[in-house]
Amino acid sequence: MQSKRLIEFQLTHSSQQHMTSNSEPAEGSTKSSPSPCSKPLGALSGDQREYVITHPETPTPWMNYISNPLGFCGIVSQTAGGFCFYRDPRDYRITKYRYNGVPVDRPGRYFYIRNRRTKKTWSPTWQPTQVPLDGYQCRHGQGYTIIDSRLGSVATRSTFLVPLDANCEVWSLRVENLSDQKLELDIFEYCEFTLWCEPESRNIQWSLHLPKAEFDDASRLIIYHRVEKHPAFDPAANADYRPEDDSFAFLGASLPVAGFDCDRDRFLGLYRSETNPVGVERGRLSGSILRGGVPCAALQHEMILKAGDSATLNVVLGYAEKPADAAALRDRFKDSSQVEAARLEIRKYWDQYLSAYHVESPDPTLDAMVNVWNAYQCKTTFDWSRYISFYENGEGRGMGTRDSAQDLLAVVCQLGKRSKNRIRELVSAVHFPEGDCHHIYYPITGSGHMRGFSDDHLWLIPMVASWVEETGDLSFLDESIAYVGGKREPLFDHLRRAVDFTAGKLGEHGFPLIGVADWNDTLHLWMEYPRGESILTAEFYVYALRRLAALARAMGRAADAAGFNQRAQAMADRINADAWDGQWYLRAFSPGPMGSHRDEVARIFLNTQTWAILSGVAAPERAEMILDQVDCQLGSPFGCKVEYPPFTKYNNRYGLISRYNVGHKENGVFSHANAWAVAANAILGRGDRAMEIYRQVCPLYRNDNPEIAGTEPYVFCQTLNSDDAHTPGQGANSWLTGTASWMFVAITQYVLGIRSSMDGLIIDPKIPASWSGFTFSRMFRETRYDITVGRGGQPGLRVDGLATAGNLVRPAPGPVCRVELRIS
Ligand code: GLC
């Protein structure tokens, strides 16, 4: 029998083992400390391509994104929780997710298995029945999730993926009878639908009358009709209204249908939940259709397994515009070899994406992040900005302008063509001829919202500069792109207008007006003073001008380049003269200085120190001094704090930032801002400190203590509570954070030091003293560069064997270029 097993995995963990408490404060302590017996709840697979979770009750749901280039996207947890949508989670949401509900992480894409003889019922993914399993393992890979489990003599494998070429999720449940008895099972699959684009709770006296779902006898599919948003109930939606849309969602299966329900309340039972649906308990679904109420898709199948036998049920949950397309998709995936083929295609797609970079360093954790997990997260933030995750409900945030511009920085090499299209899409959706930008836009409609941030428009410059420097294609700067409102101009002029806008909005001290906010969304100076000035935006303006000058120079526009550089220098001088506090840079004026040694709270801010270095504003002596101050005032075991001392009570002069609990969010450790600290340390040659901050923030180094952060060990989270917080080190808001792209940039471009420029690849490593060297391979303009950096021997650079002065490798003609750098 053993040899016949289809499902092979180590059943090392019973599902009820080794959960540890993490919330009880030690006696006499005011802080909650993580349990000392915290144990790993998973690990990377041997090839690092999967994160293998060995216990279903993780401290927060540990999520994965399964999506395709068509825009069909599912978010799936380690117990099959989560939901899916098509292209835009606000407008084409398909399945329901109850944010912040109890129990957490409901609903999902669920299977129920019921033994007809014993009536024993369980979920092969642990949720939602939570019946203890004898074996459990979840493997999150790039673009798929596989959950293996065993209960008694029934072993299962549940695979969830989104094929690259189809608007659907495929759920595949393989069941194996390990016993020597015949097994008679009822299998059910279930998901709850949403009201497409209406948050149904907003106006339920109305919205519950809209949904329609039924089982279509001819196609054997559950059909859930689209409900179009109506402007009467959402005036802001007027522009996006598409009354002609008659698409639908559907669910169908490979096995004959023995029963169905389309009405959630009939399937679950009104006073029950997904844990114990009445339909499953009864062993018979009610055959409900839905005209008003809460729609769901539940199908029932019979599965009879002889001793040692196995069988597979494949389910397709999708979106379609024509009934025939839906049936065709279901039919395609009736065949399990098609599911496997889709999985292999997904694998190939990710092999290709991940092959752009490869590092081998003395630090295998860093390698796993750069080679797989950080790169994977960067693609996910590129796709979804800050729109939709376990923490972002996808109803209103859209694609962020500054967010998307930063997300692009880490994928220009891997996704050259897509990132070019993204630049076009973003610029035309958000950029005004006046030079400023909308703060967000929605992907399907391209409509933007919110104006008045002091930095959004400036982010267009590093975004475009990174793309041009990566590809060497200056002609993009001449491409005519529309502004909001339709007027068109070459891309270069868009960028010029961005800096001109800032130049025209200076306050009393000559620094940029902060407007609604700068990078730090919650620093709301306008609460008390309408003309607050941001030193961070001033530094960022210097940075943007210098990058624009480099582009102008490459275009042969020497006078423009000189002009931009002069303006940069003038602002840098002003910062150094008027925003220097003696040992560090101020944060703002509102109207008096903020972030000064005279302040009782928030006397020093991280961002104006790191950006003083990234922008080149700080001369070497000051640069050393400010990083020393960052280390001694802002350093913590969980990374650098945004400011110190933290706000302990609301302060209207600062706004929302002061309302967070002590040590939380922008009043604690913001991971994204730590990536700039990593880069700034590297720029000053402080490789050890750069890596120390990286290790403090990077989740994989905390793998053995998962209870402290609580969030996924394989992706960065937006914030970690600082050591001033009640729960130090606790993570929040994982997956969708600018930390992903900036940490990737900080490590690859500043610590490993390999970055693209118009003239070629710069090799400028700032590695820790203990490292003997590393190898790095990356694509750059059609050539693969195999770079070896090592210590000892004659310092210097060799390109394809030839000694080369400086640290620039000019674009090579052939397919491969070998680079060797010896450092002392
Ligand atoms: C969030 C926002 C980002 C902002 C940051 C700091 O991550 O998405 O745009 O810069 O918070 O406030």
mmCIF file of N, CA and C in Angstrom, residues 481-545:
data_model
loop_
_atom_site.group_PDB
_atom_site.id
_atom_site.type_symbol
_atom_site.label_atom_id
_atom_site.label_comp_id
_atom_site.label_asym_id
_atom_site.label_seq_id
_atom_site.Cartn_x
_atom_site.Cartn_y
_atom_site.Cartn_z
ATOM 1 N N ILE A 481 2.583 61.278 -24.406
ATOM 2 C CA ILE A 481 1.671 60.613 -23.460
ATOM 3 C C ILE A 481 0.675 61.653 -22.962
ATOM 4 N N ALA A 482 -0.565 61.193 -22.777
ATOM 5 C CA ALA A 482 -1.624 62.134 -22.386
ATOM 6 C C ALA A 482 -1.530 62.491 -20.910
ATOM 7 N N TYR A 483 -1.978 63.683 -20.619
ATOM 8 C CA TYR A 483 -2.236 64.089 -19.233
ATOM 9 C C TYR A 483 -3.690 63.772 -18.909
ATOM 10 N N VAL A 484 -4.049 63.865 -17.661
ATOM 11 C CA VAL A 484 -5.466 63.831 -17.298
ATOM 12 C C VAL A 484 -6.124 64.970 -18.071
ATOM 13 N N GLY A 485 -7.193 64.679 -18.756
ATOM 14 C CA GLY A 485 -7.852 65.720 -19.553
ATOM 15 C C GLY A 485 -7.528 65.623 -21.028
ATOM 16 N N GLY A 486 -6.486 64.850 -21.390
ATOM 17 C CA GLY A 486 -6.287 64.541 -22.802
ATOM 18 C C GLY A 486 -5.125 65.226 -23.500
ATOM 19 N N LYS A 487 -4.711 66.412 -23.013
ATOM 20 C CA LYS A 487 -3.564 67.072 -23.662
ATOM 21 C C LYS A 487 -2.355 66.129 -23.649
ATOM 22 N N ARG A 488 -1.551 66.149 -24.704
ATOM 23 C CA ARG A 488 -0.420 65.220 -24.792
ATOM 24 C C ARG A 488 0.898 65.963 -24.849
ATOM 25 N N GLU A 489 1.930 65.322 -24.331
ATOM 26 C CA GLU A 489 3.278 65.875 -24.432
ATOM 27 C C GLU A 489 4.277 64.739 -24.329
ATOM 28 N N PRO A 490 5.508 64.975 -24.799
ATOM 29 C CA PRO A 490 6.529 63.930 -24.623
ATOM 30 C C PRO A 490 6.739 63.630 -23.143
ATOM 31 N N LEU A 491 7.091 62.398 -22.876
ATOM 32 C CA LEU A 491 7.266 61.963 -21.484
ATOM 33 C C LEU A 491 8.263 62.867 -20.744
ATOM 34 N N PHE A 492 9.314 63.265 -21.441
ATOM 35 C CA PHE A 492 10.312 64.112 -20.789
ATOM 36 C C PHE A 492 9.663 65.392 -20.242
ATOM 37 N N ASP A 493 8.723 65.948 -21.007
ATOM 38 C CA ASP A 493 8.075 67.183 -20.551
ATOM 39 C C ASP A 493 7.177 66.939 -19.340
ATOM 40 N N HIS A 494 6.612 65.741 -19.281
ATOM 41 C CA HIS A 494 5.861 65.395 -18.062
ATOM 42 C C HIS A 494 6.787 65.528 -16.845
ATOM 43 N N LEU A 495 7.985 64.994 -17.010
ATOM 44 C CA LEU A 495 8.908 64.976 -15.867
ATOM 45 C C LEU A 495 9.331 66.401 -15.507
ATOM 46 N N ARG A 496 9.561 67.180 -16.547
ATOM 47 C CA ARG A 496 9.951 68.576 -16.296
ATOM 48 C C ARG A 496 8.823 69.311 -15.549
ATOM 49 N N ARG A 497 7.596 69.060 -15.972
ATOM 50 C CA ARG A 497 6.479 69.730 -15.292
ATOM 51 C C ARG A 497 6.361 69.286 -13.832
ATOM 52 N N ALA A 498 6.766 68.056 -13.579
ATOM 53 C CA ALA A 498 6.695 67.573 -12.187
ATOM 54 C C ALA A 498 7.617 68.393 -11.290
ATOM 55 N N VAL A 499 8.865 68.592 -11.724
ATOM 56 C CA VAL A 499 9.770 69.383 -10.871
ATOM 57 C C VAL A 499 9.351 70.853 -10.858
ATOM 58 N N ASP A 500 8.834 71.328 -11.980
ATOM 59 C CA ASP A 500 8.390 72.730 -12.008
ATOM 60 C C ASP A 500 7.231 72.952 -11.040
ATOM 61 N N PHE A 501 6.377 71.955 -10.935
ATOM 62 C CA PHE A 501 5.251 72.103 -10.007
ATOM 63 C C PHE A 501 5.777 72.320 -8.583
ATOM 64 N N THR A 502 6.745 71.491 -8.194
ATOM 65 C CA THR A 502 7.296 71.646 -6.843
ATOM 66 C C THR A 502 7.967 73.010 -6.694
ATOM 67 N N ALA A 503 8.686 73.407 -7.744
ATOM 68 C CA ALA A 503 9.379 74.698 -7.669
ATOM 69 C C ALA A 503 8.396 75.848 -7.460
ATOM 70 N N GLY A 504 7.179 75.671 -7.945
ATOM 71 C CA GLY A 504 6.180 76.732 -7.816
ATOM 72 C C GLY A 504 5.384 76.671 -6.534
ATOM 73 N N LYS A 505 5.701 75.704 -5.675
ATOM 74 C CA LYS A 505 4.901 75.545 -4.446
ATOM 75 C C LYS A 505 5.819 75.537 -3.235
ATOM 76 N N LEU A 506 6.517 76.636 -3.044
ATOM 77 C CA LEU A 506 7.422 76.686 -1.897
ATOM 78 C C LEU A 506 6.811 77.553 -0.795
ATOM 79 N N GLY A 507 7.169 77.232 0.421
ATOM 80 C CA GLY A 507 6.625 77.972 1.560
ATOM 81 C C GLY A 507 7.555 79.078 2.004
ATOM 82 N N GLU A 508 7.273 79.569 3.165
ATOM 83 C CA GLU A 508 7.952 80.763 3.685
ATOM 84 C C GLU A 508 9.460 80.561 3.852
ATOM 85 N N HIS A 509 9.882 79.305 4.146
ATOM 86 C CA HIS A 509 11.323 79.049 4.298
ATOM 87 C C HIS A 509 11.982 78.617 2.989
ATOM 88 N N GLY A 510 11.190 78.563 1.951
ATOM 89 C CA GLY A 510 11.751 78.180 0.659
ATOM 90 C C GLY A 510 11.764 76.673 0.423
ATOM 91 N N PHE A 511 11.055 75.916 1.260
ATOM 92 C CA PHE A 511 10.978 74.459 1.075
ATOM 93 C C PHE A 511 9.593 74.091 0.521
ATOM 94 N N PRO A 512 9.481 72.918 -0.117
ATOM 95 C CA PRO A 512 8.188 72.556 -0.720
ATOM 96 C C PRO A 512 7.061 72.494 0.316
ATOM 97 N N LEU A 513 5.922 73.050 -0.070
ATOM 98 C CA LEU A 513 4.744 72.915 0.789
ATOM 99 C C LEU A 513 4.362 71.444 0.864
ATOM 100 N N ILE A 514 3.998 71.001 2.042
ATOM 101 C CA ILE A 514 3.719 69.563 2.202
ATOM 102 C C ILE A 514 2.330 69.202 1.676
ATOM 103 N N GLY A 515 1.421 70.162 1.608
ATOM 104 C CA GLY A 515 0.072 69.852 1.115
ATOM 105 C C GLY A 515 -0.611 68.836 2.009
ATOM 106 N N VAL A 516 -1.250 67.858 1.385
ATOM 107 C CA VAL A 516 -1.954 66.828 2.169
ATOM 108 C C VAL A 516 -0.947 66.021 2.995
ATOM 109 N N ALA A 517 0.164 65.676 2.399
ATOM 110 C CA ALA A 517 1.219 64.922 3.091
ATOM 111 C C ALA A 517 2.383 64.761 2.124
ATOM 112 N N ASP A 518 3.485 64.246 2.641
ATOM 113 C CA ASP A 518 4.560 63.803 1.752
ATOM 114 C C ASP A 518 4.566 62.283 1.784
ATOM 115 N N TRP A 519 5.743 61.642 1.606
ATOM 116 C CA TRP A 519 5.747 60.174 1.620
ATOM 117 C C TRP A 519 5.020 59.620 2.849
ATOM 118 N N ASN A 520 5.189 60.322 3.943
ATOM 119 C CA ASN A 520 4.536 59.871 5.168
ATOM 120 C C ASN A 520 3.091 60.356 5.186
ATOM 121 N N ASP A 521 2.220 59.463 4.754
ATOM 122 C CA ASP A 521 0.807 59.794 4.572
ATOM 123 C C ASP A 521 0.123 60.368 5.801
ATOM 124 N N THR A 522 0.643 60.079 6.959
ATOM 125 C CA THR A 522 -0.102 60.452 8.173
ATOM 126 C C THR A 522 0.512 61.644 8.902
ATOM 127 N N LEU A 523 1.461 62.294 8.288
ATOM 128 C CA LEU A 523 2.002 63.525 8.870
ATOM 129 C C LEU A 523 1.161 64.680 8.315
ATOM 130 N N HIS A 524 0.162 65.031 9.070
ATOM 131 C CA HIS A 524 -0.859 65.967 8.578
ATOM 132 C C HIS A 524 -0.650 67.351 9.157
ATOM 133 N N LEU A 525 0.304 68.034 8.601
ATOM 134 C CA LEU A 525 0.594 69.351 9.153
ATOM 135 C C LEU A 525 -0.588 70.303 8.971
ATOM 136 N N TRP A 526 -1.361 70.083 7.913
ATOM 137 C CA TRP A 526 -2.490 70.982 7.613
ATOM 138 C C TRP A 526 -3.522 71.025 8.723
ATOM 139 N N MET A 527 -3.461 70.069 9.640
ATOM 140 C CA MET A 527 -4.439 70.100 10.727
ATOM 141 C C MET A 527 -4.378 71.441 11.468
ATOM 142 N N GLU A 528 -3.167 71.994 11.573
ATOM 143 C CA GLU A 528 -3.058 73.264 12.300
ATOM 144 C C GLU A 528 -2.550 74.416 11.451
ATOM 145 N N TYR A 529 -1.784 74.055 10.408
ATOM 146 C CA TYR A 529 -1.134 75.131 9.661
ATOM 147 C C TYR A 529 -1.157 74.787 8.179
ATOM 148 N N PRO A 530 -1.799 75.620 7.366
ATOM 149 C CA PRO A 530 -2.001 75.230 5.967
ATOM 150 C C PRO A 530 -0.739 75.302 5.104
ATOM 151 N N ARG A 531 0.319 75.942 5.603
ATOM 152 C CA ARG A 531 1.497 76.126 4.743
ATOM 153 C C ARG A 531 2.733 75.446 5.317
ATOM 154 N N GLY A 532 2.508 74.234 5.849
ATOM 155 C CA GLY A 532 3.638 73.454 6.354
ATOM 156 C C GLY A 532 4.596 73.101 5.223
ATOM 157 N N GLU A 533 5.876 73.001 5.550
ATOM 158 C CA GLU A 533 6.895 72.691 4.529
ATOM 159 C C GLU A 533 7.591 71.387 4.880
ATOM 160 N N SER A 534 7.856 70.593 3.872
ATOM 161 C CA SER A 534 8.447 69.268 4.085
ATOM 162 C C SER A 534 9.919 69.252 3.675
ATOM 163 N N ILE A 535 10.772 68.942 4.619
ATOM 164 C CA ILE A 535 12.197 68.806 4.275
ATOM 165 C C ILE A 535 12.409 67.497 3.512
ATOM 166 N N LEU A 536 11.590 66.494 3.812
ATOM 167 C CA LEU A 536 11.715 65.238 3.058
ATOM 168 C C LEU A 536 11.419 65.488 1.573
ATOM 169 N N THR A 537 10.343 66.219 1.289
ATOM 170 C CA THR A 537 10.046 66.504 -0.121
ATOM 171 C C THR A 537 11.150 67.364 -0.732
ATOM 172 N N ALA A 538 11.723 68.250 0.086
ATOM 173 C CA ALA A 538 12.825 69.077 -0.440
ATOM 174 C C ALA A 538 13.992 68.178 -0.858
ATOM 175 N N GLU A 539 14.326 67.212 -0.022
ATOM 176 C CA GLU A 539 15.435 66.308 -0.364
ATOM 177 C C GLU A 539 15.077 65.454 -1.580
ATOM 178 N N PHE A 540 13.843 65.049 -1.594
ATOM 179 C CA PHE A 540 13.399 64.204 -2.692
ATOM 180 C C PHE A 540 13.381 65.000 -4.011
ATOM 181 N N TYR A 541 13.079 66.261 -3.898
ATOM 182 C CA TYR A 541 13.108 67.164 -5.062
ATOM 183 C C TYR A 541 14.547 67.257 -5.598
ATOM 184 N N VAL A 542 15.494 67.354 -4.687
ATOM 185 C CA VAL A 542 16.905 67.396 -5.104
ATOM 186 C C VAL A 542 17.258 66.102 -5.844
ATOM 187 N N TYR A 543 16.843 65.002 -5.252
ATOM 188 C CA TYR A 543 17.111 63.678 -5.841
ATOM 189 C C TYR A 543 16.490 63.587 -7.245
ATOM 190 N N ALA A 544 15.225 64.014 -7.354
ATOM 191 C CA ALA A 544 14.515 63.930 -8.636
ATOM 192 C C ALA A 544 15.198 64.820 -9.679
ATOM 193 N N LEU A 545 15.587 66.022 -9.262
ATOM 194 C CA LEU A 545 16.260 66.935 -10.206
ATOM 195 C C LEU A 545 17.559 66.318 -10.709
#
